Amino acid sequence: MRLTLCAPCLFGLEGPLGNELRHMDMENVAPENGRVYFTGDESAVARANIRSRFAERVLIVLGRFPAHSFDELFEGVRALPWEDFIPSDGAFPVKGWALESALHSVPDCQKIVKKAVVERLRSVYGLSWFSEEGESFPIQFAIMKNEAALYIDTSGTGLHKRGYRPAQVAAPLRETLAAAIVDIARYRGRGDFCDPFCGSGTIAIEAALAALNRAPGSRREFAAEAWRCLPRGIWQAERNLARSREYSGDYHIFASDIDPRAVALARENARRAGVEKCIEFSVSDARDFSRQTENGTLCTNPPYGERLLEKEAAAELMRAFGKTMRKTENWKTCVISSLENFENVYGKRADKRRRLYNGMIPCQLYMYL
């Protein structure tokens, strides 16, 4: 079965995600704002879920059509082949969003989509009532500028939830964003890697996973694994293939934080991720950073605060950290921050900048190469 698939992502990660999918041998890879479309067979569903570092989910695209009215939405949804995936006892919860469209009431759109799917399945299965006691097929809709797109979510829990971070410190960095920062910095396991503001350890853990070429989803389950419409064997086959592509080596990854509780938590998260032997943790003040290297990559997410006093404290911290880093040598440095005038505060103009989003917070990745 050939499938059209969609992988939503954080804004700014469309390029890395598109490249990643091409390296997985996906076809017709087409990045758009906040998502990447591609095509593949049933195995592609398992492969993208298990191996993607940057996608938030993997969705099956059922169809896209104009929807200027509730009637158009209903008829468009009812015309789609839901029975190709959803069995007679399948559960199909509906959620979605609408922007810049005549259909702006999301609850009303949810009801219309649900009703249309029920009508389609009723006509196919000849049932008057659906128990929805079987496996779950979460339906998503997106209505943008009066065009509706309908999907079935194969992932279930978001792909950024790798399973190694049940607890975290304040303002954690999403795992997919941390992985992308490591990728943009071009760290591939060679040389030293360091995060001096490690918090719950996410950047260092994602760096270790990248160095090992370990699939981030190899240790978790996905909604579509329970689906009868997909071959059962594809999941184990793709996990085996992913494991066969892993590397081993002597890696020099360092993570530190001024907060001993954060370091203890980061170490525990690394243990859950199976990479604790790859990372050396320590309690230290980033303002005293003096680690020497011949070839180092430093990626970090320092505090940047959202309230005025927090911003002032964050700016002062970055001023001191920038002064410290100007005394070091051979460190390629990538700092993600939402601070205004970061370069002035840090004391040096970045060689490159890249716009990224930490959740809903617009940030810049400042790269000193």
Coordinates of C-alpha atoms in Angstrom, one line a residue:
M1 CA 0.0 0.0 0.0
R2 CA 1.4 3.4 -1.0
L3 CA 0.7 6.1 1.6
T4 CA 1.0 9.8 1.6
L5 CA 2.4 10.8 5.0
C6 CA 2.9 14.0 6.9
A7 CA 5.4 14.7 9.7
P8 CA 4.7 17.9 11.7
C9 CA 7.6 19.6 13.3
L10 CA 8.6 22.7 15.3
F11 CA 8.9 25.8 13.1
G12 CA 12.5 26.0 11.8
L13 CA 13.1 22.3 11.7
E14 CA 11.5 21.6 8.3
G15 CA 15.0 21.5 6.6
P16 CA 16.6 19.0 9.0
L17 CA 13.5 16.9 9.0
G18 CA 13.3 16.8 5.2
N19 CA 17.0 15.8 5.0
E20 CA 16.4 13.1 7.6
L21 CA 13.5 11.6 5.7
R22 CA 15.4 11.6 2.5
H23 CA 18.2 9.6 4.2
M24 CA 15.5 7.1 5.3
D25 CA 14.8 6.6 1.6
M26 CA 11.4 8.3 1.8
E27 CA 9.9 9.5 -1.5
N28 CA 8.5 12.8 -2.7
V29 CA 9.8 14.7 0.4
A30 CA 8.2 18.2 0.4
P31 CA 8.8 20.5 3.4
E32 CA 6.1 23.1 4.2
N33 CA 5.7 25.4 7.1
G34 CA 5.7 23.3 10.3
R35 CA 5.5 20.0 8.5
V36 CA 7.0 17.7 5.8
Y37 CA 5.0 15.6 3.4
F38 CA 6.4 12.4 2.0
T39 CA 5.3 9.1 0.6
G40 CA 6.1 5.4 1.3
D41 CA 4.7 2.0 2.0
E42 CA 3.6 0.6 5.4
S43 CA 7.2 0.1 6.5
A44 CA 7.8 3.8 6.1
V45 CA 5.2 4.4 8.9
A46 CA 7.3 2.3 11.3
R47 CA 10.6 3.6 10.0
A48 CA 9.7 7.3 10.4
N49 CA 8.2 6.7 13.9
I50 CA 11.2 4.7 15.2
R51 CA 14.1 6.7 13.6
S52 CA 13.0 10.3 13.3
R53 CA 14.8 12.7 15.6
F54 CA 13.0 15.9 14.5
A55 CA 9.4 14.9 13.7
E56 CA 6.6 15.5 16.3
R57 CA 4.3 12.8 14.8
V58 CA 3.8 10.7 11.7
L59 CA 0.4 11.2 10.2
I60 CA -1.3 9.3 7.3
V61 CA -2.9 11.9 5.0
L62 CA -6.5 10.9 4.1
G63 CA -7.1 13.9 1.9
R64 CA -7.2 17.7 1.4
F65 CA -10.1 19.7 0.0
P66 CA -11.8 23.2 0.2
A67 CA -14.0 23.8 3.2
H68 CA -15.7 27.1 3.2
S69 CA -18.8 25.8 5.0
F70 CA -19.8 23.0 7.4
D71 CA -21.6 21.3 4.5
E72 CA -18.4 21.3 2.4
L73 CA -16.4 20.0 5.4
F74 CA -19.0 17.2 6.0
E75 CA -19.1 16.1 2.4
G76 CA -15.3 16.2 2.0
V77 CA -14.7 14.1 5.1
R78 CA -17.4 11.6 4.2
A79 CA -15.9 11.1 0.8
L80 CA -12.5 9.9 2.3
P81 CA -11.7 6.1 2.6
W82 CA -11.7 5.8 6.4
E83 CA -12.6 2.1 6.1
D84 CA -9.1 1.4 4.6
F85 CA -7.8 1.9 8.2
I86 CA -10.5 2.0 10.8
P87 CA -12.3 -1.4 11.5
S88 CA -15.9 -1.7 12.6
D89 CA -14.9 -1.7 16.3
G90 CA -12.1 0.9 16.0
A91 CA -12.0 4.0 18.2
F92 CA -11.6 7.3 16.3
P93 CA -11.3 10.4 18.6
V94 CA -11.1 13.7 16.7
K95 CA -9.1 16.8 17.4
G96 CA -7.7 19.6 15.3
W97 CA -7.4 23.4 14.6
A98 CA -8.6 26.1 12.3
L99 CA -6.8 29.3 11.3
E100 CA -7.7 32.2 8.9
S101 CA -10.8 30.3 7.8
A102 CA -14.6 30.8 7.7
L103 CA -14.9 27.6 9.9
H104 CA -13.2 29.0 13.0
S105 CA -15.1 27.1 15.7
V106 CA -12.9 24.1 16.5
P107 CA -15.6 22.3 18.7
D108 CA -18.1 22.6 15.8
C109 CA -15.6 21.3 13.3
Q110 CA -14.8 18.3 15.6
K111 CA -18.5 17.4 15.7
I112 CA -18.9 17.7 11.9
V113 CA -15.7 15.6 11.2
K114 CA -16.8 12.9 13.7
K115 CA -20.3 12.8 12.3
A116 CA -19.0 12.5 8.7
V117 CA -16.6 9.6 9.6
V118 CA -19.5 7.8 11.4
E119 CA -21.7 8.2 8.3
R120 CA -19.0 6.9 6.0
L121 CA -18.3 3.8 8.2
R122 CA -22.0 3.2 8.7
S123 CA -22.5 3.0 5.0
V124 CA -19.5 0.6 4.7
Y125 CA -20.1 -1.7 7.7
G126 CA -23.9 -1.5 7.8
L127 CA -23.9 -0.6 11.5
S128 CA -26.1 1.8 13.4
W129 CA -23.8 2.1 16.4
F130 CA -20.1 1.9 16.9
S131 CA -18.7 0.5 20.1
E132 CA -15.2 2.0 19.6
E133 CA -13.8 -0.7 21.9
G134 CA -10.9 -1.7 19.5
E135 CA -7.6 -0.1 18.8
S136 CA -7.4 3.7 18.5
F137 CA -7.1 5.7 15.2
P138 CA -6.8 9.3 16.4
I139 CA -8.1 11.6 13.7
Q140 CA -6.6 15.1 13.2
F141 CA -7.9 17.9 11.1
A142 CA -6.3 21.1 10.1
I143 CA -8.2 23.9 8.4
M144 CA -6.0 26.7 7.0
K145 CA -7.3 29.5 4.7
N146 CA -10.5 27.4 4.0
E147 CA -8.6 24.3 3.0
A148 CA -9.1 21.2 5.2
A149 CA -6.6 18.4 5.6
L150 CA -7.5 15.2 7.3
Y151 CA -5.1 12.8 8.9
I152 CA -4.8 9.7 11.1
D153 CA -2.1 9.8 13.7
T154 CA 0.1 6.7 13.8
S155 CA 2.3 7.9 16.7
G156 CA 0.0 8.3 19.6
T157 CA 2.2 10.0 22.2
G158 CA 4.3 12.7 20.6
L159 CA 7.6 11.6 19.2
H160 CA 9.5 14.1 21.3
K161 CA 8.6 12.0 24.3
R162 CA 11.4 9.5 24.0
G163 CA 10.6 8.0 27.4
Y164 CA 13.8 8.9 29.2
R165 CA 12.6 12.2 30.8
P166 CA 9.7 11.5 33.2
A167 CA 10.9 14.3 35.4
Q168 CA 12.6 17.5 34.4
V169 CA 13.8 20.9 35.7
A170 CA 12.0 24.2 34.9
A171 CA 11.9 25.3 31.2
P172 CA 13.0 22.0 29.6
L173 CA 14.0 22.0 26.0
R174 CA 11.9 19.7 23.8
E175 CA 13.9 16.6 22.8
T176 CA 13.2 17.1 19.1
L177 CA 14.6 20.7 19.3
A178 CA 17.6 19.5 21.2
A179 CA 18.3 16.9 18.6
A180 CA 18.0 19.5 15.9
I181 CA 20.5 21.8 17.6
V182 CA 23.0 19.0 17.8
D183 CA 22.4 18.2 14.1
I184 CA 22.7 21.9 13.0
A185 CA 26.0 22.1 14.9
R186 CA 27.1 19.1 12.9
Y187 CA 28.2 17.0 15.8
R188 CA 28.6 13.4 14.7
G189 CA 30.5 11.8 17.6
R190 CA 33.9 13.2 16.7
G191 CA 35.8 15.5 19.1
D192 CA 34.5 16.9 22.4
F193 CA 30.9 17.9 23.0
C194 CA 29.8 20.0 26.0
D195 CA 26.6 21.5 27.5
P196 CA 27.5 23.8 30.5
F197 CA 23.9 24.6 31.2
C198 CA 22.7 21.0 31.0
G199 CA 19.5 21.2 33.1
S200 CA 17.8 17.8 32.7
G201 CA 20.4 16.7 30.3
T202 CA 18.4 16.8 27.1
I203 CA 21.0 18.2 24.7
A204 CA 23.8 16.0 26.0
I205 CA 21.5 12.9 25.8
E206 CA 20.5 13.7 22.2
A207 CA 24.1 14.3 21.3
A208 CA 24.9 10.8 22.7
L209 CA 22.0 9.2 20.8
A210 CA 23.2 11.0 17.6
A211 CA 26.8 9.8 18.2
L212 CA 25.6 6.2 18.6
N213 CA 23.2 6.6 15.7
R214 CA 20.6 5.1 18.0
A215 CA 17.0 5.5 16.8
P216 CA 15.2 7.6 19.4
G217 CA 12.0 5.6 19.1
S218 CA 13.6 2.2 19.4
R219 CA 12.6 1.8 23.1
R220 CA 9.0 3.0 22.9
E221 CA 5.6 1.9 21.4
F222 CA 3.4 3.7 18.9
A223 CA -0.4 3.8 18.3
A224 CA -0.2 2.1 14.9
E225 CA 1.5 -1.0 16.3
A226 CA -1.9 -2.2 17.4
W227 CA -3.6 -1.6 14.0
R228 CA -4.8 -4.7 12.1
C229 CA -4.6 -2.9 8.8
L230 CA -0.7 -2.7 9.0
P231 CA 1.5 -5.8 8.8
R232 CA 2.6 -6.8 12.3
G233 CA 6.1 -7.6 11.3
I234 CA 7.1 -4.2 10.0
W235 CA 7.8 -2.8 13.5
Q236 CA 10.2 -5.4 14.6
A237 CA 11.9 -5.4 11.2
E238 CA 12.5 -1.7 11.4
R239 CA 13.7 -1.9 15.0
N240 CA 16.2 -4.6 14.0
L241 CA 17.3 -2.5 11.0
A242 CA 17.8 0.5 13.2
R243 CA 19.8 -1.4 15.7
S244 CA 22.0 -2.8 13.0
R245 CA 22.9 0.8 12.0
E246 CA 24.1 1.7 15.5
Y247 CA 27.8 2.7 16.2
S248 CA 30.0 2.2 19.1
G249 CA 33.0 4.2 20.2
D250 CA 34.8 6.3 22.8
Y251 CA 32.8 9.5 23.0
H252 CA 33.8 12.6 24.9
I253 CA 30.5 14.2 25.9
F254 CA 30.4 16.5 29.0
A255 CA 27.4 18.0 30.7
S256 CA 27.4 20.3 33.7
D257 CA 25.1 22.6 35.7
I258 CA 25.4 24.8 38.7
D259 CA 22.4 23.0 40.3
P260 CA 23.3 19.7 41.9
R261 CA 19.7 18.5 41.7
A262 CA 19.7 19.2 37.9
V263 CA 22.9 17.2 37.4
A264 CA 21.5 14.3 39.4
L265 CA 18.3 14.3 37.3
A266 CA 20.3 14.6 34.1
R267 CA 22.4 11.6 35.1
E268 CA 19.2 9.6 35.8
N269 CA 17.7 10.6 32.5
A270 CA 20.9 9.5 30.7
R271 CA 20.6 6.1 32.5
R272 CA 17.0 5.7 31.3
A273 CA 18.1 6.6 27.7
G274 CA 20.9 4.0 27.9
V275 CA 23.7 6.5 27.3
E276 CA 25.0 7.2 30.8
K277 CA 28.4 5.6 29.9
C278 CA 28.8 8.2 27.0
I279 CA 28.3 11.3 29.2
E280 CA 30.5 12.7 32.0
F281 CA 28.3 14.8 34.4
S282 CA 29.6 17.4 36.8
V283 CA 28.4 20.3 39.0
S284 CA 30.0 23.5 37.9
D285 CA 29.3 27.2 37.1
A286 CA 29.3 27.9 33.4
R287 CA 30.9 31.3 34.1
D288 CA 34.0 29.4 35.2
F289 CA 34.1 27.2 32.0
S290 CA 37.7 26.5 31.1
R291 CA 37.7 23.0 29.4
Q292 CA 40.4 22.7 26.8
T293 CA 40.0 20.9 23.5
E294 CA 41.5 20.5 20.1
N295 CA 38.1 20.1 18.4
G296 CA 35.0 20.9 20.5
T297 CA 31.3 21.5 20.0
L298 CA 29.4 23.4 22.7
C299 CA 25.6 23.4 22.4
T300 CA 23.5 24.9 25.2
N301 CA 20.2 26.3 26.2
P302 CA 21.0 28.8 29.0
P303 CA 18.2 30.5 31.1
Y304 CA 16.7 33.4 29.2
G305 CA 13.7 34.2 31.5
E306 CA 10.3 35.5 30.6
R307 CA 9.7 38.1 33.3
L308 CA 11.6 41.4 33.5
L309 CA 13.8 40.5 36.5
E310 CA 14.5 37.1 35.0
K311 CA 15.5 38.6 31.7
E312 CA 17.9 41.0 33.5
A313 CA 19.5 38.1 35.4
A314 CA 19.7 36.0 32.2
A315 CA 21.4 38.9 30.4
E316 CA 23.9 39.3 33.2
L317 CA 24.6 35.6 33.1
M318 CA 25.1 35.7 29.3
R319 CA 27.4 38.7 29.6
A320 CA 29.6 36.8 32.1
F321 CA 29.4 33.6 30.0
G322 CA 30.4 35.4 26.8
K323 CA 33.4 36.9 28.5
T324 CA 34.4 33.4 29.7
M325 CA 34.0 31.9 26.2
R326 CA 36.2 34.5 24.6
K327 CA 39.1 33.2 26.6
T328 CA 38.6 29.6 25.3
E329 CA 40.0 28.1 22.1
N330 CA 38.7 25.5 19.6
W331 CA 35.1 25.5 20.7
K332 CA 32.4 25.8 18.1
T333 CA 29.6 27.3 20.1
C334 CA 25.8 27.2 19.5
V335 CA 23.5 29.0 22.0
I336 CA 19.7 29.1 21.7
S337 CA 18.2 32.2 23.3
S338 CA 15.2 34.5 23.1
L339 CA 17.1 37.4 24.7
E340 CA 16.8 40.6 22.7
N341 CA 20.2 42.0 21.7
F342 CA 21.8 38.7 22.6
E343 CA 24.9 39.4 20.6
N344 CA 25.5 42.7 22.3
V345 CA 25.0 41.1 25.7
Y346 CA 27.2 38.1 24.8
G347 CA 29.8 40.5 23.5
K348 CA 30.4 38.9 20.1
R349 CA 28.5 38.9 16.8
A350 CA 27.5 35.4 15.7
D351 CA 28.9 33.9 12.5
K352 CA 25.5 32.5 11.7
R353 CA 22.0 32.7 13.2
R354 CA 19.0 30.5 12.7
R355 CA 15.4 31.2 13.8
L356 CA 13.9 28.4 15.9
Y357 CA 11.0 28.0 18.3
N358 CA 11.3 26.7 21.8
G359 CA 7.7 25.7 22.3
M360 CA 5.8 28.9 21.5
I361 CA 8.9 31.1 22.3
P362 CA 10.6 32.6 19.2
C363 CA 14.3 32.1 19.6
Q364 CA 17.6 32.4 17.7
L365 CA 20.3 29.8 17.5
Y366 CA 23.5 31.9 17.6
M367 CA 26.4 30.0 16.0
Y368 CA 30.0 30.9 16.7
L369 CA 32.1 28.9 14.3

